[in-house]
Structures are given as structure tokens and as C-alpha cells.
Amino acid sequence: TLTRLMTERGLATLRFDFFGQGQSPDQFENLTLTIALSQASTVLDWATAQGFTRVGLIGSSFGGLVAVLTAAQRPTVTCLGLKCPVGDFPEELRLEFGEAEMATWKATDTVRHIHGGTGRVPLKFALYEDCLGYDAYEAAERITAPTVIVQGGKDEYVPAHQSRRVFQALAGRKRFDLLPHANHQFTQAD
């Protein structure tokens, strides 16, 4: 829908799947934030090589974290759109899983299925350890591109305080829209 709306207004769009997600052939269990940042950078380099000079980023959840960290490193990003952006992934994971599940994850490189499935999902604990080396709040302080953040008030994964803290840290023009009855996927009706 977003692609259709943007192209109707003459804006080119480019979507990609992170490592191991969507149609990407790689194994999701090997994903790290460092890999995701490298992929985002590669996509931006490709767009620039194609002649696009005004490039904005849109990211949702983990993709929002990647967008913030990428925009902080690339002052040429002209605008930023964030839906329920993760500000502190290690905190989010600890809140979601709790102490016992974090210990099980570290010991087994598997996590419980967070979307209601049964069994455990392979995911290397290296993802958590890698994320400890990044600070999205500090990165947001370097972003001067106009930024819009949309956050669901009933988001079951990303705590609203993280999105608010990213918003407060941003250096440029910014807007924060809280949808009080929206969940993480914006599928919950009012």
C-alpha cells in the first residue's frame, strides 16, 4: 500500500528483505544488527549508483532501528519514516523474553516462537550480543533529516518509551504520532 501511494505521487520506492527474512534465501538464525546495517548500506549505495540523489528511509520495528543507525551514518538521507522503531533492542528482548528465556536462548541458540507458534525457533544469541554494541539514542542525536515516528499505544513488542526517546534525541524537524489503540502491526481495531 505504501509503495502504491508513493508511486502515485511520483516517488520511486525500493524494498528489500533483511538477511533471512521474506524472500531472502539466507538463514534468519544468523541475522545480526551488523549484517542488517551492512545490507541497508549496500541498498543505499546501489540506489545512489542508479542516480537517485534524494533518498529517504522507512523502517518498522527492527527495520526502524536499522534506519536510525543508518541515517546517523549517512547525512545525505533526506527524510526518515519510522513505525514502532526499536530504540534499544537488548532491552526489548529482555522485556519480551524475561530472565529465564534469555538464559535458555544463550544456552541453546533458540527462542520461543513469539507469534504464537509452538516449539522453538533457531536464532543465535550472537544477535543479542551484537546489538549491545549499538546505541540508537546516541545515533538519533546526529540525525538532522526530517523524521516522522508513528507508534502504537498498545504495541505488544516495542515499548512506547523507546520510540519517544528516539524522538526526543532527534536533532532535526520531527513529528511523533501515537495511535492509542494500535498494536505493533496496526491490525487491532479501535
Backbone as numpy.savetxt, mean C-alpha at the origin, in Angstrom:
# Nx Ny Nz CAx CAy CAz Cx Cy Cz
-12.95 0.25 -12.75 -13.78 1.44 -12.75 -12.91 2.69 -12.75
-11.89 2.70 -11.92 -11.02 3.87 -11.85 -10.31 4.09 -13.18
-9.84 3.01 -13.79 -9.19 3.14 -15.10 -10.16 3.74 -16.12
-11.39 3.24 -16.15 -12.38 3.76 -17.09 -12.64 5.24 -16.85
-12.82 5.62 -15.59 -13.08 7.03 -15.28 -11.91 7.93 -15.69
-10.72 7.44 -15.48 -9.55 8.25 -15.83 -9.36 8.36 -17.34
-9.52 7.25 -18.06 -9.33 7.31 -19.51 -10.42 8.14 -20.17
-11.62 8.16 -19.61 -12.68 9.02 -20.14 -12.30 10.49 -20.03
-11.39 10.80 -19.13 -10.93 12.19 -18.94 -9.57 12.44 -19.60
-9.15 11.50 -20.44 -7.91 11.68 -21.18 -6.65 11.38 -20.40
-6.76 10.64 -19.30 -5.60 10.29 -18.48 -5.21 8.84 -18.73
-3.99 8.62 -19.13 -3.49 7.26 -19.34 -3.31 6.58 -17.98
-3.52 5.29 -17.95 -3.33 4.54 -16.71 -2.46 3.32 -16.97
-1.81 2.88 -15.93 -0.98 1.68 -15.98 -1.14 0.97 -14.64
-1.60 -0.27 -14.70 -1.74 -1.08 -13.49 -0.76 -2.22 -13.55
-0.29 -2.64 -12.40 0.56 -3.83 -12.36 0.30 -4.59 -11.07
0.58 -5.88 -11.11 0.45 -6.74 -9.94 1.81 -6.83 -9.26
1.81 -6.68 -7.94 3.04 -6.92 -7.21 3.41 -8.39 -7.31
4.67 -8.65 -7.06 5.26 -9.98 -7.00 4.31 -10.96 -6.31
3.90 -12.00 -7.04 3.09 -13.05 -6.44 1.64 -12.70 -6.22
1.14 -11.60 -6.79 -0.26 -11.22 -6.62 -0.92 -11.11 -7.99
-2.24 -11.26 -8.02 -2.96 -11.14 -9.28 -2.44 -12.12 -10.31
-2.02 -11.61 -11.45 -1.55 -12.47 -12.53 -0.03 -12.63 -12.55
0.65 -12.11 -11.54 2.10 -12.27 -11.46 2.44 -13.74 -11.22
3.39 -14.29 -11.96 3.70 -15.71 -11.82 4.57 -16.04 -10.61
5.12 -15.05 -9.95 6.03 -15.32 -8.83 5.26 -15.79 -7.60
5.99 -16.30 -6.63 5.40 -16.84 -5.41 5.15 -15.74 -4.39
3.90 -15.55 -4.00 3.52 -14.53 -3.01 4.31 -14.69 -1.73
4.59 -15.90 -1.34 5.26 -16.15 -0.07 6.64 -15.49 0.02
7.23 -15.13 -1.11 8.55 -14.52 -1.14 8.52 -13.00 -1.19
7.33 -12.41 -1.18 7.21 -10.95 -1.28 7.84 -10.26 -0.07
8.54 -9.15 -0.35 9.02 -8.26 0.69 8.70 -6.84 0.25
8.76 -5.91 1.17 8.55 -4.51 0.83 9.66 -4.02 -0.10
10.86 -4.47 0.11 11.97 -4.08 -0.77 11.70 -4.51 -2.21
11.18 -5.72 -2.40 10.84 -6.19 -3.75 9.72 -5.34 -4.34
8.70 -5.05 -3.55 7.58 -4.25 -4.04 8.05 -2.85 -4.45
8.93 -2.26 -3.67 9.46 -0.93 -4.01 10.27 -0.98 -5.30
11.04 -2.03 -5.48 11.81 -2.19 -6.71 10.88 -2.31 -7.92
9.79 -3.05 -7.75 8.83 -3.20 -8.84 8.17 -1.87 -9.19
7.77 -1.12 -8.18 7.15 0.19 -8.43 8.13 1.11 -9.15
9.37 1.09 -8.75 10.39 1.91 -9.37 10.60 1.51 -10.83
10.61 0.22 -11.08 10.76 -0.28 -12.45 9.60 0.17 -13.33
8.39 0.11 -12.80 7.21 0.55 -13.56 7.30 2.05 -13.86
7.72 2.84 -12.89 7.86 4.28 -13.13 8.96 4.58 -14.14
10.05 3.85 -14.08 11.12 4.02 -15.06 10.60 3.70 -16.46
9.82 2.63 -16.58 9.25 2.26 -17.88 8.32 3.35 -18.40
7.44 3.87 -17.53 6.52 4.93 -17.96 7.28 6.17 -18.42
8.32 6.52 -17.71 9.14 7.67 -18.10 9.82 7.42 -19.45
10.31 6.21 -19.66 10.95 5.86 -20.93 9.96 5.91 -22.09
8.67 5.74 -21.79 7.65 5.82 -22.83 7.27 7.26 -23.15
7.84 8.21 -22.41 7.59 9.62 -22.68 6.60 10.30 -21.75
6.10 9.58 -20.76 5.18 10.20 -19.81 5.98 11.06 -18.84
5.61 12.32 -18.74 6.37 13.26 -17.91 5.63 13.64 -16.64
4.34 13.50 -16.62 3.54 13.79 -15.42 2.92 12.48 -14.95
3.48 11.95 -13.88 3.08 10.64 -13.40 2.61 10.74 -11.96
1.42 10.22 -11.71 0.90 10.13 -10.35 0.86 8.67 -9.93
0.76 8.45 -8.64 0.67 7.10 -8.09 -0.63 6.94 -7.32
-1.24 5.78 -7.45 -2.40 5.42 -6.64 -2.08 4.09 -5.99
-2.30 4.00 -4.70 -2.03 2.75 -4.00 -3.07 2.50 -2.93
-3.39 1.24 -2.75 -4.36 0.83 -1.75 -3.71 -0.13 -0.76
-3.91 0.11 0.53 -3.43 -0.77 1.58 -1.90 -0.90 1.51
-1.37 -2.09 1.31 0.06 -2.30 1.17 0.58 -1.49 -0.02
-0.21 -1.42 -1.09 0.16 -0.60 -2.25 0.24 0.88 -1.90
-0.55 1.32 -0.93 -0.45 2.69 -0.44 0.86 2.94 0.27
1.31 1.97 1.04 2.62 2.06 1.70 3.71 2.16 0.64
3.63 1.31 -0.38 4.63 1.34 -1.45 4.58 2.68 -2.17
3.38 3.21 -2.42 3.25 4.51 -3.10 3.88 5.63 -2.29
3.67 5.64 -0.98 4.26 6.67 -0.12 5.78 6.59 -0.15
6.32 5.40 0.05 7.77 5.24 0.06 8.39 5.57 -1.30
7.69 5.20 -2.37 8.19 5.49 -3.72 8.14 6.98 -4.01
7.03 7.63 -3.69 6.89 9.07 -3.95 7.92 9.88 -3.17
8.27 9.41 -1.98 9.28 10.12 -1.18 10.64 10.07 -1.85
10.90 9.04 -2.63 12.18 8.90 -3.32 12.18 9.54 -4.71
10.99 9.89 -5.19 10.86 10.42 -6.55 10.09 11.73 -6.52
10.77 12.84 -6.37 10.07 14.13 -6.32 9.37 14.48 -7.63
9.59 13.70 -8.70 8.90 13.95 -9.96 7.47 13.42 -9.96
7.08 12.63 -8.96 5.70 12.17 -8.86 4.83 13.41 -8.66
3.82 13.58 -9.53 3.05 14.82 -9.54 1.84 14.81 -8.62
1.33 13.62 -8.27 0.20 13.54 -7.34 0.13 12.13 -6.78
-0.60 12.00 -5.68 -0.66 10.73 -4.98 -2.08 10.51 -4.50
-2.62 9.32 -4.77 -3.93 8.91 -4.26 -3.77 7.66 -3.43
-4.26 7.70 -2.20 -4.07 6.59 -1.27 -5.40 6.14 -0.69
-5.70 4.84 -0.81 -6.91 4.27 -0.23 -6.47 3.36 0.92
-6.88 3.71 2.11 -6.54 2.93 3.30 -5.05 2.57 3.33
-4.18 3.58 3.24 -2.76 3.26 3.16 -2.19 2.76 4.49
-1.39 1.73 4.39 -0.66 1.25 5.55 0.44 2.26 5.86
0.53 2.68 7.08 1.61 3.57 7.49 2.71 2.84 8.21
2.35 1.78 8.92 3.30 1.01 9.72 2.90 -0.46 9.60
3.45 -1.13 8.58 3.06 -2.51 8.32 3.41 -3.45 9.47
4.58 -3.30 10.10 4.84 -4.18 11.26 3.77 -4.03 12.35
3.35 -2.79 12.63 2.29 -2.60 13.63 1.00 -3.26 13.18
0.64 -3.06 11.90 -0.59 -3.66 11.40 -0.57 -5.17 11.54
0.56 -5.78 11.20 0.67 -7.23 11.30 0.58 -7.71 12.75
1.23 -6.99 13.64 1.16 -7.38 15.06 -0.27 -7.24 15.59
-0.97 -6.18 15.19 -2.36 -6.00 15.63 -3.27 -7.07 15.04
-3.06 -7.40 13.79 -3.89 -8.40 13.11 -3.68 -9.79 13.66
-2.41 -10.16 13.88 -2.10 -11.53 14.25 -2.01 -11.77 15.74
-1.55 -10.80 16.50 -1.33 -11.04 17.92 0.00 -11.74 18.15
0.41 -11.76 19.40 1.72 -12.27 19.78 1.91 -13.74 19.42
0.91 -14.57 19.72 1.04 -16.02 19.47 1.16 -16.31 17.97
0.33 -15.66 17.17 0.38 -15.90 15.72 1.67 -15.38 15.12
2.19 -14.27 15.65 3.48 -13.75 15.18 4.58 -14.79 15.44
4.55 -15.41 16.60 5.55 -16.44 16.94 5.40 -17.66 16.02
4.17 -18.06 15.74 3.94 -19.18 14.83 4.41 -18.84 13.43
4.14 -17.61 12.99 4.59 -17.17 11.67 6.12 -17.25 11.58
6.79 -16.74 12.60 8.26 -16.74 12.60 8.80 -18.17 12.56
8.14 -19.07 13.26 8.62 -20.46 13.34 8.30 -21.27 12.09
7.21 -20.93 11.39 6.75 -21.80 10.29 6.76 -21.15 8.91
6.99 -19.84 8.84 6.87 -19.11 7.57 5.50 -19.34 6.92
4.48 -19.43 7.78 3.09 -19.50 7.32 2.24 -18.61 8.22
1.12 -18.12 7.68 0.18 -17.31 8.46 -1.22 -17.89 8.29
-2.07 -17.59 9.26 -3.46 -18.04 9.11 -4.09 -17.25 7.97
-5.06 -17.85 7.35 -5.75 -17.22 6.21 -6.60 -16.08 6.75
-6.24 -14.83 6.44 -6.93 -13.68 7.05 -8.26 -13.35 6.38
-8.54 -13.96 5.23 -9.80 -13.65 4.54 -10.84 -14.75 4.73
-10.72 -15.49 5.82 -11.75 -16.46 6.18 -11.52 -17.86 5.66
-10.46 -18.10 4.94 -10.18 -19.45 4.46 -9.67 -20.32 5.60
-9.55 -21.59 5.30 -9.04 -22.52 6.31 -7.57 -22.80 6.04
-6.92 -23.29 7.04 -5.52 -23.65 6.89 -4.60 -22.45 6.98
-3.35 -22.71 6.64 -2.32 -21.68 6.73 -1.80 -21.37 5.34
-1.33 -20.15 5.17 -0.84 -19.66 3.89 0.67 -19.46 3.99
1.44 -19.97 3.03 2.89 -19.74 3.06 3.21 -18.24 2.90
3.99 -17.71 3.80 4.46 -16.32 3.73 5.69 -16.22 4.61
6.80 -15.90 4.02 8.04 -15.86 4.78 8.03 -14.71 5.78
8.53 -15.01 6.98 8.62 -14.00 8.03 9.55 -12.87 7.64
10.35 -13.10 6.61 11.25 -12.06 6.10 10.48 -10.82 5.68
9.22 -10.96 5.29 8.39 -9.80 4.96 8.32 -8.85 6.15
7.98 -9.38 7.31 7.89 -8.58 8.52 9.24 -7.94 8.84
10.30 -8.75 8.83 11.62 -8.24 9.17 12.08 -7.16 8.20
11.78 -7.33 6.92 12.14 -6.33 5.92 11.40 -5.01 6.16
10.14 -5.10 6.51 9.34 -3.89 6.74 9.84 -3.05 7.91
10.51 -3.69 8.86 11.04 -2.96 10.01 12.05 -1.90 9.60
12.62 -2.03 8.41 13.63 -1.09 7.94 13.07 0.13 7.23
11.75 0.27 7.18 11.12 1.39 6.47 10.23 2.19 7.39
10.19 3.51 7.18 9.37 4.41 7.98 8.54 5.30 7.05
7.30 4.93 6.84 6.43 5.68 5.92 6.10 7.07 6.46
6.07 7.23 7.76 5.75 8.55 8.33 6.89 9.53 8.03
8.11 9.07 8.20 9.26 9.92 7.88 9.30 10.19 6.38
8.99 9.19 5.58 8.98 9.35 4.12 7.92 10.37 3.70
6.76 10.34 4.33 5.68 11.26 3.97 6.09 12.72 4.17
6.98 12.97 5.10 7.45 14.34 5.35 8.17 14.93 4.13
8.66 14.06 3.24 9.38 14.52 2.04 8.47 14.65 0.81
7.20 14.30 0.95 6.30 14.31 -0.20 5.62 15.67 -0.29
5.86 16.35 -1.40 5.23 17.65 -1.64 4.14 17.58 -2.70
4.00 16.45 -3.36 2.95 16.28 -4.37 1.58 16.33 -3.71
0.59 16.93 -4.36 -0.77 16.92 -3.81 -1.22 15.48 -3.58
-1.83 15.25 -2.42 -2.18 13.88 -2.01 -3.60 13.84 -1.45
-4.34 12.81 -1.85 -5.66 12.53 -1.31 -5.60 11.16 -0.63
-6.10 11.11 0.60 -6.21 9.85 1.32 -7.68 9.60 1.61
-8.14 8.38 1.29 -9.50 7.95 1.61 -9.37 6.75 2.52
-10.04 6.81 3.66 -9.94 5.76 4.68 -11.34 5.34 5.12
-11.52 4.05 5.26 -12.78 3.53 5.78 -12.79 3.59 7.30
-13.87 4.09 7.85 -14.01 4.18 9.30 -14.15 2.83 9.97
-14.55 1.80 9.21 -14.69 0.45 9.76 -13.70 -0.51 9.10
-12.55 0.04 8.72 -11.50 -0.78 8.10 -11.05 -1.82 9.10
-11.14 -3.07 8.71 -10.80 -4.16 9.62 -9.32 -4.55 9.57
-8.53 -3.92 8.69 -7.12 -4.25 8.57 -6.20 -3.07 8.87
-6.44 -1.94 8.22 -5.56 -0.78 8.40 -6.18 0.16 9.43
-5.53 0.34 10.58 -6.07 1.25 11.59 -6.11 2.69 11.06
-7.20 3.37 11.29 -7.36 4.75 10.80 -6.26 5.66 11.33
-5.73 5.37 12.52 -4.67 6.25 13.04 -3.42 6.22 12.15
-3.21 5.12 11.44 -2.05 5.08 10.54 -2.26 6.01 9.35
-3.44 5.97 8.75 -3.73 6.86 7.61 -3.68 8.32 8.05
-4.21 8.59 9.24 -4.18 9.98 9.74 -2.74 10.45 9.98
-1.92 9.56 10.48 -0.54 9.95 10.75 0.24 10.19 9.45
-0.02 9.37 8.43 0.58 9.63 7.11 0.13 11.00 6.62
-1.17 11.26 6.74 -1.74 12.53 6.30 -1.06 13.71 7.01
-0.94 13.62 8.32 -0.34 14.71 9.09 1.11 14.96 8.70
1.82 13.92 8.30 3.24 14.06 7.96 3.47 14.65 6.58
2.49 14.54 5.68 2.67 15.02 4.31 3.02 16.49 4.27
3.95 16.86 3.39 4.44 18.24 3.32 3.67 19.10 2.32
3.00 18.47 1.36 2.32 19.25 0.31 0.84 19.43 0.58
0.13 19.91 -0.45 -1.33 20.02 -0.37 -1.90 18.62 -0.14
-2.93 18.55 0.69 -3.44 17.24 1.05 -4.90 17.31 1.46
-5.57 16.15 1.32 -6.96 16.03 1.73 -7.16 14.64 2.32
-7.93 14.57 3.40 -8.23 13.30 4.06 -9.73 13.13 4.10
-10.23 12.05 3.51 -11.66 11.76 3.52 -11.88 10.45 4.29
-12.61 10.54 5.40 -12.97 9.37 6.17 -14.39 8.98 5.81
-14.57 7.76 5.33 -15.91 7.22 5.03 -16.31 6.39 6.23
-17.18 6.94 7.10 -17.40 6.34 8.42 -17.87 4.89 8.41
-18.62 4.48 7.41 -19.18 3.12 7.42 -18.45 2.16 6.48
-17.39 2.61 5.84 -16.69 1.77 4.86 -15.70 0.83 5.53
-15.65 -0.40 5.01 -14.66 -1.35 5.47 -13.41 -1.23 4.59
-12.49 -2.17 4.70 -11.21 -2.06 3.98 -11.40 -2.08 2.46
-12.30 -2.90 1.99 -12.52 -3.02 0.56 -13.59 -2.07 0.03
-14.20 -1.28 0.92 -15.30 -0.38 0.59 -16.49 -1.15 0.04
-16.72 -2.35 0.57 -17.85 -3.18 0.13 -19.00 -3.16 1.13
-18.75 -2.70 2.33 -19.78 -2.68 3.36 -20.74 -1.55 3.12
-22.02 -1.87 3.07 -23.04 -0.85 2.83 -23.28 -0.01 4.08
-23.74 1.23 3.89 -24.08 2.10 5.03 -25.32 1.61 5.73
